[in-house]
Short mmCIF file of C-alpha atoms in Angstrom, two decimals:
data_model
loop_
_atom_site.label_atom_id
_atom_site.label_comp_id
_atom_site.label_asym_id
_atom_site.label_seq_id
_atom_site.Cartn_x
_atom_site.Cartn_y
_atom_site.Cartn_z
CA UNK A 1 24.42 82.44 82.50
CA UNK A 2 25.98 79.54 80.45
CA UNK A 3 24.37 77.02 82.25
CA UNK A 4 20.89 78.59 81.62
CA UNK A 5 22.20 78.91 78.07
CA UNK A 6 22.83 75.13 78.12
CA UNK A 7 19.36 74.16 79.93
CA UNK A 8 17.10 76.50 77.16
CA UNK A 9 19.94 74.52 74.23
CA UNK A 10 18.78 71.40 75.59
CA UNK A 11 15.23 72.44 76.10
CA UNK A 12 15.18 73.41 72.16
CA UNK A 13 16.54 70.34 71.47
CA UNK A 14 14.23 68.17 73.51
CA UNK A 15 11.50 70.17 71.59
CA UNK A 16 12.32 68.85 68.42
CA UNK A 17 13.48 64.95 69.37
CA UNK A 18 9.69 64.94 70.85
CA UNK A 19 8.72 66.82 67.23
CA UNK A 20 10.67 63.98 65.77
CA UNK A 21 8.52 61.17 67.73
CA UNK A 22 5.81 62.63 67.10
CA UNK A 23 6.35 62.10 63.24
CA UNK A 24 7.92 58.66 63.97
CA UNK A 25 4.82 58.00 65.79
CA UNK A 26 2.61 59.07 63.03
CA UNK A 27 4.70 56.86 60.61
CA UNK A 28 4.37 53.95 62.94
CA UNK A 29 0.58 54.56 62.46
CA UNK A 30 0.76 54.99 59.01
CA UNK A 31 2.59 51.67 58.85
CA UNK A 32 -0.01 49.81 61.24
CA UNK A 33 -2.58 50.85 59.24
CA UNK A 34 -0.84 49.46 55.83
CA UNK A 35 -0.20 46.34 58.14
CA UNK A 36 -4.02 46.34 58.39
CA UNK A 37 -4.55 46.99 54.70
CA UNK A 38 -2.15 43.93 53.54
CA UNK A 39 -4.09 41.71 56.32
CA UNK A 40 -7.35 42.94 54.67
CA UNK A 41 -5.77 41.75 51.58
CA UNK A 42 -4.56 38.54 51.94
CA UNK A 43 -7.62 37.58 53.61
CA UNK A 44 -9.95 36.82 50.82
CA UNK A 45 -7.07 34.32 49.61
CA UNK A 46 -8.35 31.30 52.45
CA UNK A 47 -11.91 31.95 51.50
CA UNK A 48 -11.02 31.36 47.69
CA UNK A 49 -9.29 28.35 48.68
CA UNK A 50 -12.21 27.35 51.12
CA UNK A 51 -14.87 28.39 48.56
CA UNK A 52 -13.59 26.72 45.27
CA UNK A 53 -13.64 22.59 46.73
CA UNK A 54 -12.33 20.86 43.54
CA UNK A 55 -10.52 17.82 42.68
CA UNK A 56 -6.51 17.53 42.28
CA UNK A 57 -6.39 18.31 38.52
CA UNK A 58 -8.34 22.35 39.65
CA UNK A 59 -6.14 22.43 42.51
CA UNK A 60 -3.36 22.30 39.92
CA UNK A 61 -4.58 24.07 37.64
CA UNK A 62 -5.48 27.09 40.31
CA UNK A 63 -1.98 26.99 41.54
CA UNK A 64 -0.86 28.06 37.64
CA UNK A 65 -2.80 31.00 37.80
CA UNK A 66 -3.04 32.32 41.86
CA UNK A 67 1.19 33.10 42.28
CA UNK A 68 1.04 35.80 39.98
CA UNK A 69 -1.20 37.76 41.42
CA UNK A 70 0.01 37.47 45.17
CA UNK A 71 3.35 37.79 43.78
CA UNK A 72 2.36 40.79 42.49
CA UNK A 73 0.14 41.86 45.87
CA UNK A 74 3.65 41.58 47.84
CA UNK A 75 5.21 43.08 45.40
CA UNK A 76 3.47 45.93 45.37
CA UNK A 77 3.35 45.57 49.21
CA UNK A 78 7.02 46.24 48.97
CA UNK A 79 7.26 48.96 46.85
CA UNK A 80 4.35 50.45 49.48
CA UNK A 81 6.73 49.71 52.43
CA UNK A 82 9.78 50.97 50.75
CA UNK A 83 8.12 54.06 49.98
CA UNK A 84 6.97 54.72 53.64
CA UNK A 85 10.70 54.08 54.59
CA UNK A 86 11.75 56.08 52.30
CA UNK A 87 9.11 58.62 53.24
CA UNK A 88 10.14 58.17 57.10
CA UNK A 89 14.06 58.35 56.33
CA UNK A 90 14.10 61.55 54.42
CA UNK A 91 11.61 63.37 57.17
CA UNK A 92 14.09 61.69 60.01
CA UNK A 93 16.92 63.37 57.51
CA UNK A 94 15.05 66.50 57.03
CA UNK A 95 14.41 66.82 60.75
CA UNK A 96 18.20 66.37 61.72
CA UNK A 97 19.01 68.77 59.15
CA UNK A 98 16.86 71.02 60.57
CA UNK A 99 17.76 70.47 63.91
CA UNK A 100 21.54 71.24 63.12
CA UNK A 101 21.38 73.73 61.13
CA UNK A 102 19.18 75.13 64.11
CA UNK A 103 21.73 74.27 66.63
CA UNK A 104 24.67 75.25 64.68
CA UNK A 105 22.38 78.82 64.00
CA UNK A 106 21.87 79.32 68.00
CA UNK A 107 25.51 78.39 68.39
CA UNK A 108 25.84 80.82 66.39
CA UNK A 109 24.06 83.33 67.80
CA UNK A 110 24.94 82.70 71.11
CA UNK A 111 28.83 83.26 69.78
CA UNK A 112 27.65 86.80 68.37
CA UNK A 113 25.73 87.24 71.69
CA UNK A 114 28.92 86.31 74.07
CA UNK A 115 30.97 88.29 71.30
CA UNK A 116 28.68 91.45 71.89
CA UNK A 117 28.73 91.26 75.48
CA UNK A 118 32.81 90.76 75.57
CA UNK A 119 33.27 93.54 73.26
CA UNK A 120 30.34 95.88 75.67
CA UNK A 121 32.30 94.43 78.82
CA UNK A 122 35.50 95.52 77.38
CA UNK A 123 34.17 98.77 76.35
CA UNK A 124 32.46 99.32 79.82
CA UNK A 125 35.57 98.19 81.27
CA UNK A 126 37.54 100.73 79.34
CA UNK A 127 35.49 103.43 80.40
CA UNK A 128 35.55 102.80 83.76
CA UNK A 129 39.43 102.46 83.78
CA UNK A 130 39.41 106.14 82.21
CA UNK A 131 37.29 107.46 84.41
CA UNK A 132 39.55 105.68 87.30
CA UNK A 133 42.35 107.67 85.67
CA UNK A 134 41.10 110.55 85.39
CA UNK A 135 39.66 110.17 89.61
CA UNK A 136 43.18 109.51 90.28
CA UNK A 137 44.44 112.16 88.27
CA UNK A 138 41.50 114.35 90.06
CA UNK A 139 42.68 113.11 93.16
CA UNK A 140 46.77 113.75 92.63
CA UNK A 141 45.71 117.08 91.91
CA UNK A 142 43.88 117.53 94.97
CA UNK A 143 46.73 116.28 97.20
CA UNK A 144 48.68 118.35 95.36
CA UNK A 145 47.20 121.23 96.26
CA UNK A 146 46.35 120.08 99.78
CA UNK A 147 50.31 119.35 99.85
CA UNK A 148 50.94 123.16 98.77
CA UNK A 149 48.18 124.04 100.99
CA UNK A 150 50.01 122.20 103.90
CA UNK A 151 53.45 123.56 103.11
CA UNK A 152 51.94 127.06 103.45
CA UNK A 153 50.70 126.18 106.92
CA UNK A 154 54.05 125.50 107.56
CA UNK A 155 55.34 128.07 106.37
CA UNK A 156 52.66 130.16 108.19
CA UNK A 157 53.55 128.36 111.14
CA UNK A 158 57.31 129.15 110.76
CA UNK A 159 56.29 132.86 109.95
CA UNK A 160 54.74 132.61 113.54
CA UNK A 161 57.89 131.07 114.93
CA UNK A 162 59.97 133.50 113.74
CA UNK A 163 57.44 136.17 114.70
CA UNK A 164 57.43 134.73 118.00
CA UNK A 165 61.27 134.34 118.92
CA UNK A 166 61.68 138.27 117.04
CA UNK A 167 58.56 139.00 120.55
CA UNK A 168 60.96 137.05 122.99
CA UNK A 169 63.95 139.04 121.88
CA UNK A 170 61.85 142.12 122.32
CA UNK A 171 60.47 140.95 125.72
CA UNK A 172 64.49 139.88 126.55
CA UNK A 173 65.81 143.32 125.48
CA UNK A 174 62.63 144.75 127.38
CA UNK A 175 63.68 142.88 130.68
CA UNK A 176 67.15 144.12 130.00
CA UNK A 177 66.00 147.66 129.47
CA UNK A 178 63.38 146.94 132.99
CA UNK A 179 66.97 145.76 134.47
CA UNK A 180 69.03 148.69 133.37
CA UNK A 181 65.90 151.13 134.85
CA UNK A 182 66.14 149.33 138.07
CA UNK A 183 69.82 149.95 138.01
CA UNK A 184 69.41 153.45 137.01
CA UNK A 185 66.27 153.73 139.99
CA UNK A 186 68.56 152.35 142.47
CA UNK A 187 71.75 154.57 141.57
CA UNK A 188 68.89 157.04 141.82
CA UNK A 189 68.12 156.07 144.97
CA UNK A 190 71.49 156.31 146.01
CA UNK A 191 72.08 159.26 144.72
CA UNK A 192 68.82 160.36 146.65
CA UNK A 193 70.26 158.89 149.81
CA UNK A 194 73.31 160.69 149.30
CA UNK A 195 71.30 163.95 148.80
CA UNK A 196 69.88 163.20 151.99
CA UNK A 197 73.02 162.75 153.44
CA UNK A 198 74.48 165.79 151.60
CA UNK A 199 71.16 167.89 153.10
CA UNK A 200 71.99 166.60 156.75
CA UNK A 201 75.86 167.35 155.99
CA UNK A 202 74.35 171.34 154.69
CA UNK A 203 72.52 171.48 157.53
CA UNK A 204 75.23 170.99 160.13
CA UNK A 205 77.06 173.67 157.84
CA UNK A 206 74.41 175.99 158.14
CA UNK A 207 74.71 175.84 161.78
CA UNK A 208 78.31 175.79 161.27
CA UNK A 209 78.89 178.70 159.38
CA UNK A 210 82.36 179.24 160.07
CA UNK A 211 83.60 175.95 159.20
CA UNK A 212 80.72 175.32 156.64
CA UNK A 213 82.94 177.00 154.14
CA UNK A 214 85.44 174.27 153.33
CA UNK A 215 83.08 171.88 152.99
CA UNK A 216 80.75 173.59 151.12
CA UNK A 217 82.99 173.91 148.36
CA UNK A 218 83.74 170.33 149.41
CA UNK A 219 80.02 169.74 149.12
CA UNK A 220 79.71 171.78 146.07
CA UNK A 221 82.52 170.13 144.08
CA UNK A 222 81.05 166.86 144.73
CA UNK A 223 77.38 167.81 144.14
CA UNK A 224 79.35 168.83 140.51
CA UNK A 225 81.16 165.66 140.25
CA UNK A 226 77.68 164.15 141.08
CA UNK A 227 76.18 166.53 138.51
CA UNK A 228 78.46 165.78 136.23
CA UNK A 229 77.85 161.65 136.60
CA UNK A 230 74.03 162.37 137.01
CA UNK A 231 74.09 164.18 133.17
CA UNK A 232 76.26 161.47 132.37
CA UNK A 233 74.22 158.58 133.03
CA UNK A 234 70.79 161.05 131.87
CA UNK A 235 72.84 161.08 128.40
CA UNK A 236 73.24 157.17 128.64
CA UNK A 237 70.07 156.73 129.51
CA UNK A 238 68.90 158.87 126.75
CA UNK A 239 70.89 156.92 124.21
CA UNK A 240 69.70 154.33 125.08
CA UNK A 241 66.12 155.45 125.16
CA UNK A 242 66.64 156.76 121.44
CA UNK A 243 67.64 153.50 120.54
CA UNK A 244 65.00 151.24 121.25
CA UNK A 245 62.56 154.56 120.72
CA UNK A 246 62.06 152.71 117.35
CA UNK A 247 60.52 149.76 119.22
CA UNK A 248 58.41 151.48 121.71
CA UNK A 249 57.01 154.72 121.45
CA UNK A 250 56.34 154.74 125.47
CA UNK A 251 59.42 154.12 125.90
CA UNK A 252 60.87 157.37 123.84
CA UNK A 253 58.16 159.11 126.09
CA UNK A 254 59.72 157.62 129.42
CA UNK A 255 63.25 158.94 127.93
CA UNK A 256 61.67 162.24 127.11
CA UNK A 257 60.94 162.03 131.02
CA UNK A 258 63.84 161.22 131.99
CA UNK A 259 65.98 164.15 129.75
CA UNK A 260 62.84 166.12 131.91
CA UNK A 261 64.01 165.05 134.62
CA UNK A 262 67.87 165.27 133.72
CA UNK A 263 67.36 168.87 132.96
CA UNK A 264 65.91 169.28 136.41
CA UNK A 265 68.76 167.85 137.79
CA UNK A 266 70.85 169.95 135.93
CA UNK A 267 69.07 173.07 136.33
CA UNK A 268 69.52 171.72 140.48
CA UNK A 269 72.95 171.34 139.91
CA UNK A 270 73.39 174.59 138.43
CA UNK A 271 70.77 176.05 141.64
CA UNK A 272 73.07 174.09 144.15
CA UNK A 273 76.32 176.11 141.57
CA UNK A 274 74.92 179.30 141.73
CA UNK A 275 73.97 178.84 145.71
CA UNK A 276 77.04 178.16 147.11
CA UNK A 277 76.78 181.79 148.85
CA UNK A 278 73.80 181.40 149.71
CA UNK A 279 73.53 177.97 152.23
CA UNK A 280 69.73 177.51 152.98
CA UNK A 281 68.75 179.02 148.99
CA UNK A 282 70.32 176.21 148.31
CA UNK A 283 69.55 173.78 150.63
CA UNK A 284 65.87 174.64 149.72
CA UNK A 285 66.30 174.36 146.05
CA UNK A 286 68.13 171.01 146.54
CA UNK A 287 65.27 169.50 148.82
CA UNK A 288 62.85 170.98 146.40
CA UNK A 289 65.42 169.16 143.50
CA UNK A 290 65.41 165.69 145.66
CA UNK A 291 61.43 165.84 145.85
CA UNK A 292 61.12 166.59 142.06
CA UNK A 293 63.77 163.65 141.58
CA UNK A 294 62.33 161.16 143.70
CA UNK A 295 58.68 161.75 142.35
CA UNK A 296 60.02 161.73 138.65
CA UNK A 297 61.81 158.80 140.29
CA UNK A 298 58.50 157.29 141.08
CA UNK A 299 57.11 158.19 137.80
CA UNK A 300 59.89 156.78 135.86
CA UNK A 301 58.63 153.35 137.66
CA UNK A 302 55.47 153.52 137.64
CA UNK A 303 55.63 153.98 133.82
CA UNK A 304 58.47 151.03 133.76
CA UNK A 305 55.89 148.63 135.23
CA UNK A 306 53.27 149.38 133.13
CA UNK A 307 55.99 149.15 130.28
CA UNK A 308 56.83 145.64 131.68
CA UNK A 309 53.17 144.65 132.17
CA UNK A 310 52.24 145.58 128.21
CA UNK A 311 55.49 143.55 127.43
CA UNK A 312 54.01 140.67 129.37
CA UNK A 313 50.78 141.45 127.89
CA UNK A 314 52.14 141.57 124.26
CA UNK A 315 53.91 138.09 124.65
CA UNK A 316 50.69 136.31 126.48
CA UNK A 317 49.14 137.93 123.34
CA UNK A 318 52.06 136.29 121.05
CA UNK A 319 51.97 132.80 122.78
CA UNK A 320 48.37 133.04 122.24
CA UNK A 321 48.62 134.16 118.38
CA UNK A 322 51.04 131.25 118.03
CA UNK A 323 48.99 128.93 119.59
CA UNK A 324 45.85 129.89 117.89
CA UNK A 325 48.71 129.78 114.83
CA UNK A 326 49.33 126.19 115.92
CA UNK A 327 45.75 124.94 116.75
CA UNK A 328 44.94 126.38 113.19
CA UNK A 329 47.51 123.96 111.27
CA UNK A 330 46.38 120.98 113.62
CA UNK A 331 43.13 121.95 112.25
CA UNK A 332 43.86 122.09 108.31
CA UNK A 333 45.92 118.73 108.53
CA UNK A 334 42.83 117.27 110.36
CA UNK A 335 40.99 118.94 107.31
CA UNK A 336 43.21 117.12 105.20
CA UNK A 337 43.21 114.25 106.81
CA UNK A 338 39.32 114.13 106.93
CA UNK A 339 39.37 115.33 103.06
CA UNK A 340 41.92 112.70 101.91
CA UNK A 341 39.73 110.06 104.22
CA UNK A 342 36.51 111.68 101.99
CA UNK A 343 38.19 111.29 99.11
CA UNK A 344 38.79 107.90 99.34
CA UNK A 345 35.44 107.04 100.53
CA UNK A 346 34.18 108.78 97.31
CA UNK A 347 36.39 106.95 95.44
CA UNK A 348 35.42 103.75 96.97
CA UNK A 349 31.59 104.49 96.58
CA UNK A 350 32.31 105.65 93.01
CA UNK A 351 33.78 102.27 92.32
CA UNK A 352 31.09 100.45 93.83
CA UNK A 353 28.54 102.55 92.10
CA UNK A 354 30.33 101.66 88.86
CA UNK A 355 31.00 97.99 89.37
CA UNK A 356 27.74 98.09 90.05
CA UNK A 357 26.27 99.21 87.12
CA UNK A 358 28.21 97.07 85.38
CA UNK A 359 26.66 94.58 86.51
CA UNK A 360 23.72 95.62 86.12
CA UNK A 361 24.33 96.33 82.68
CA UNK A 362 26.15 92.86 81.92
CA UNK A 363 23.06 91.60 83.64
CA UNK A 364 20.35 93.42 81.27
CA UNK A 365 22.82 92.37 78.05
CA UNK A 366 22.42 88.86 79.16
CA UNK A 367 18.58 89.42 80.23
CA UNK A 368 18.24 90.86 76.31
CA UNK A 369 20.15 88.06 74.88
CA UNK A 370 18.72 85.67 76.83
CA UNK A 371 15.18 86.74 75.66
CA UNK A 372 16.22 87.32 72.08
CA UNK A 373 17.45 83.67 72.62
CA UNK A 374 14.42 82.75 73.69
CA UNK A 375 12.31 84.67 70.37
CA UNK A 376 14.58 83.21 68.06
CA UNK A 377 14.22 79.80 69.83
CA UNK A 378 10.62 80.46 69.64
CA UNK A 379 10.74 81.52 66.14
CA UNK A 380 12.74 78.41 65.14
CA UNK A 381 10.39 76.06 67.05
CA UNK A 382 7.52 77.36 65.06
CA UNK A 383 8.92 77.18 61.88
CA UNK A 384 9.77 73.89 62.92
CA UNK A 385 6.40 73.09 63.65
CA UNK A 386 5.03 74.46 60.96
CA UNK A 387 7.94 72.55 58.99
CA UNK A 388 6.90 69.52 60.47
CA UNK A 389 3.04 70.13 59.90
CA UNK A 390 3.98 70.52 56.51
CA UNK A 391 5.86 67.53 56.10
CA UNK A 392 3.43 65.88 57.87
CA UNK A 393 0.47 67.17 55.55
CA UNK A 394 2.72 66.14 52.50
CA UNK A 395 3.13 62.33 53.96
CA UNK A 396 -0.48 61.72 54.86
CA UNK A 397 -1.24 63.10 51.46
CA UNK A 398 1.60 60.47 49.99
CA UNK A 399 -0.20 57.75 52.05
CA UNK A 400 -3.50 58.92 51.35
CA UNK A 401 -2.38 58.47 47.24
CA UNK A 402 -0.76 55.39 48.10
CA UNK A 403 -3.93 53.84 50.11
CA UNK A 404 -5.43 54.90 46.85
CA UNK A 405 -3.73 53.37 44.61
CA UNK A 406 -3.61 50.01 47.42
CA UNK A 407 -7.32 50.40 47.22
CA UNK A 408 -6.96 50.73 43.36
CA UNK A 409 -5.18 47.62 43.59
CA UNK A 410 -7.44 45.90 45.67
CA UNK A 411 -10.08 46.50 43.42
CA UNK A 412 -8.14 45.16 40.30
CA UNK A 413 -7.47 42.35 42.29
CA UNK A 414 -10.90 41.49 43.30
CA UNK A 415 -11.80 42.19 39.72
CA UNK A 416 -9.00 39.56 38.22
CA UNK A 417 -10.16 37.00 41.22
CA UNK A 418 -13.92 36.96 40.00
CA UNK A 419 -12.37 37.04 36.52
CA UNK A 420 -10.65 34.19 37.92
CA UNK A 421 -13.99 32.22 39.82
CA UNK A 422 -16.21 32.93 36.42
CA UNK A 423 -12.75 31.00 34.21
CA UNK A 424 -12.98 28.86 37.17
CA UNK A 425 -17.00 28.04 37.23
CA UNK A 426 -16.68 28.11 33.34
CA UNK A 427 -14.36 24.98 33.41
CA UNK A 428 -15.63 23.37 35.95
CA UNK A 429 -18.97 23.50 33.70
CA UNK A 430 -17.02 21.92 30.98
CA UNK A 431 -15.44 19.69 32.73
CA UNK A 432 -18.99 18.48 34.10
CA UNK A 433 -20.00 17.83 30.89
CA UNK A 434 -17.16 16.14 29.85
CA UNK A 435 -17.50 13.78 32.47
CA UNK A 436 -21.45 13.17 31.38
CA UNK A 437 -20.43 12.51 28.16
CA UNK A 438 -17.69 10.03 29.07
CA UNK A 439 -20.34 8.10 31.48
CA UNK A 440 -22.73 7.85 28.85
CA UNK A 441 -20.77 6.75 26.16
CA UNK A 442 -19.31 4.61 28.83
CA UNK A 443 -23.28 2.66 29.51
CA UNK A 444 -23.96 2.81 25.92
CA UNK A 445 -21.19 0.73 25.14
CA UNK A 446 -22.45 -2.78 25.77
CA UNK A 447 -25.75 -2.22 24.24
CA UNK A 448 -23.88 -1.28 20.68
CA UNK A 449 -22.58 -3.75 18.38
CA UNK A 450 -19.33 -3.66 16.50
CA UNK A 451 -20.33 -1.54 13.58
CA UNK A 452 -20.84 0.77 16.70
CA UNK A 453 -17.45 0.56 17.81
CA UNK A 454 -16.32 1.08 14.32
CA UNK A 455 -18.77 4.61 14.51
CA UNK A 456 -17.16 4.85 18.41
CA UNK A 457 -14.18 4.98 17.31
CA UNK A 458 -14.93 7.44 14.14
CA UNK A 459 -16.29 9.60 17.44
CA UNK A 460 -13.02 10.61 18.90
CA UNK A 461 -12.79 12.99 15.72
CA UNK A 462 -16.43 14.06 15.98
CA UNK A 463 -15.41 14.67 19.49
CA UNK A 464 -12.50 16.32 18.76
CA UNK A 465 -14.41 18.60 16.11
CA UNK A 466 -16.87 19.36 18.78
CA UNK A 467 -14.23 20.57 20.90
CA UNK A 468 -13.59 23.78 19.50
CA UNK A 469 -16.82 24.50 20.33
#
């Protein structure tokens, strides 16, 4: 931009050295043609000189009068000459004027133009570093809240954790609960196999009456003590039921089953205690007490597995939750990672945009100053030219009154030459007759006598009183 400021400077200034020739060239013109004029003037001075053939004494006496008036020719010559130079030399000072006062007004300008464009640079610039703020502070904020947003995944995430080792301490007091029922099914079983045994043992006493006694009571007191440690365990296994019967309704059910089934037992043990008369009563009401057992027994497991299976089902469920939990934070920091990535791209877009633009608008400042540059430039070079037209009007008007008054001159001096030639014809008709006289007196001077001479020499006066005439 300075360079084309610099080429258009120099292109103004080109503009008005070539106005300047021009007027030097006119001058020059003006001068040839005064050139011309004093030629035309001194001319008719050989023809005089070739027209007036006289003798020495008119040569001499031509000499006395002709330096004054070409004296007076160069003179005025001069004074012509001088004026033209003085003419040319204030125009030439006029014009440089001009031209620096022009130059010094477009440096001018051009100052309040850079000036302008600085200050609307700096202004831009401003702007543009408070809206840069106030993205960053846009931006800060964001990540703030994607930083909040990301310490309540994970905080979500550690919910799920927690949530997750509170399941495997469910699922590990579950497997301990499934342990202590497979305990209690194979005491059961046990038990069952002793009942068994216990039936077998009734039966030989049945067909043993007579010794069947003894052990009977044998029987019986153990079938108590057996009683006795089946109520006991029922009751531990119904604590224990109606402690985690908080944690799993099924399982309160299951316990519920199981006091069912302990009350059985107990209303067996209280058959087999009220049968001890009474051999096969008893023996039936025991088998039918083992088969009521052993399917409650069945029961108890078939409702333990299914227990087991919706604890295994309920921690597939909780991995899954916690890794859906888990795939869901990978997904908001990807979010935030793609968002932050966004971000800066829109920040880096917005910064192009704006650079950008201002350029574009430092460009269109310098487009407007360089074409009000080029109207003022335009503006000056016409007034210039009409400056110089002016000037140039006024100087050919000058020359015109000074060919005038050369012309004027001319004329006078054509008028004081024939003034001159009629003085000069005038005497020379004189002088003719002088010289007749003189050659006649000079024949008729041998022919006289002396009286004569006496009368030729009286003649001298008459002569001399003629020559006033």
């Amino acid at each position: 931009m300075q360079a084309q400021q610099n080429q258009r400077q120099a292109a103004s200034l080109t503009v008005a050295y070539s106005a300047d020739d021009e007027f030097d060239q006119d001058s020059i013109v003006s001068l040839h043609d005064f050139k011309d004029l004093e030629r035309k003037a001194e001319a008719p001075a050989p023809v005089t000189a070739v027209a007036a053939p006289e003798p020495q004494a008119e040569a001499d006496a031509d000499s006395d009068v002709k330096p004054p008036a070409a004296d007076r020719q160069k003179m005025e010559l001069k004074a012509i000459h001088e004026a033209i130079a003085r003419v040319e030399a204030e125009a030439k000072a006029t014009c440089a004027a001009e031209s620096r006062a022009l130059a010094e007004a477009r440096v001018r300008s051009l100052a309040e133009d850079r000036a302008a464009i600085d200050a609307a640079a700096a202004a831009a610039a401003q702007q543009n570093a408070q809206a840069a703020e106030e993205a960053i502070a846009a931006n800060r904020e964001r990540l703030d809240t994607m930083r909040a947003a990301a310490q309540a995944s994970v905080a979500r995430l550690e919910a799920v954790k927690q949530e997750t080792a509170e399941l495997r301490a469910r699922v590990e007091s579950d497997n301990e609960i499934r342990l202590a029922a497979e305990q209690r099914a194979r005491a059961e079983q046990e038990s069952r196999l002793r009942a068994s045994e216990q039936v077998a043992v009734q039966s030989e006493l049945a067909e043993q009456a007579a010794r069947a006694a003894e052990e009977l009571q044998v029987q019986t007191e153990q079938a108590r003590l057996q009683a006795v440690e089946r109520v006991a365990a029922v009751q531990a296994a119904k604590e224990e039921m109606v402690g985690i019967a908080s944690a799993d309704a099924r399982v309160a059910v299951l316990a519920r089953e199981r006091e069912r089934h302990a009350h059985g037992a107990r209303q067996t043990a209280q058959m087999l205690a009220e049968a001890e008369s009474e051999a096969l009563e008893l023996t039936v009401q025991r088998e039918r007490a083992d088969q009521i057992a052993l399917e409650s027994a069945f029961n108890r497991a078939a409702a333990e597995v299914r227990a087991l299976e919706e604890a295994r089902a309920l921690a597939h469920l909780e991995q899954e939750r916690e890794a859906i939990a888990l795939a869901q934070a990978e997904s908001e920091r990807h979010a935030a990672q793609s968002l932050h990535l966004r971000l800066q791209t829109e920040k880096e877009l917005r910064d192009a945009a704006i650079h950008r633009e201002r350029l574009e608008m430092v460009a269109a400042a310098s487009a407007q100053a360089r074409r009000d540059a080029d109207v003022r430039i335009l503006a000056a070079t016409e007034a210039r030219i009409e400056v110089d037209r002016q000037l140039r009007a006024v100087a050919l008007a000058r020359v015109t009154a000074e060919q005038d008054a050369e012309i004027a001159g001319h004329a006078r001096l054509e008028a004081e030459t024939a003034a001159l030639e009629q003085n000069e014809i005038a005497r020379s008709g004189r002088a003719g007759r002088r010289r007749c006289r003189r050659a006649g007196t000079r024949r008729a001077a041998p022919r006289r006598q002396p009286g004569a001479r006496t009368r030729r020499a009286g003649a001298p006066g008459g002569a001399t009183g003629r020559q006033p005439e």
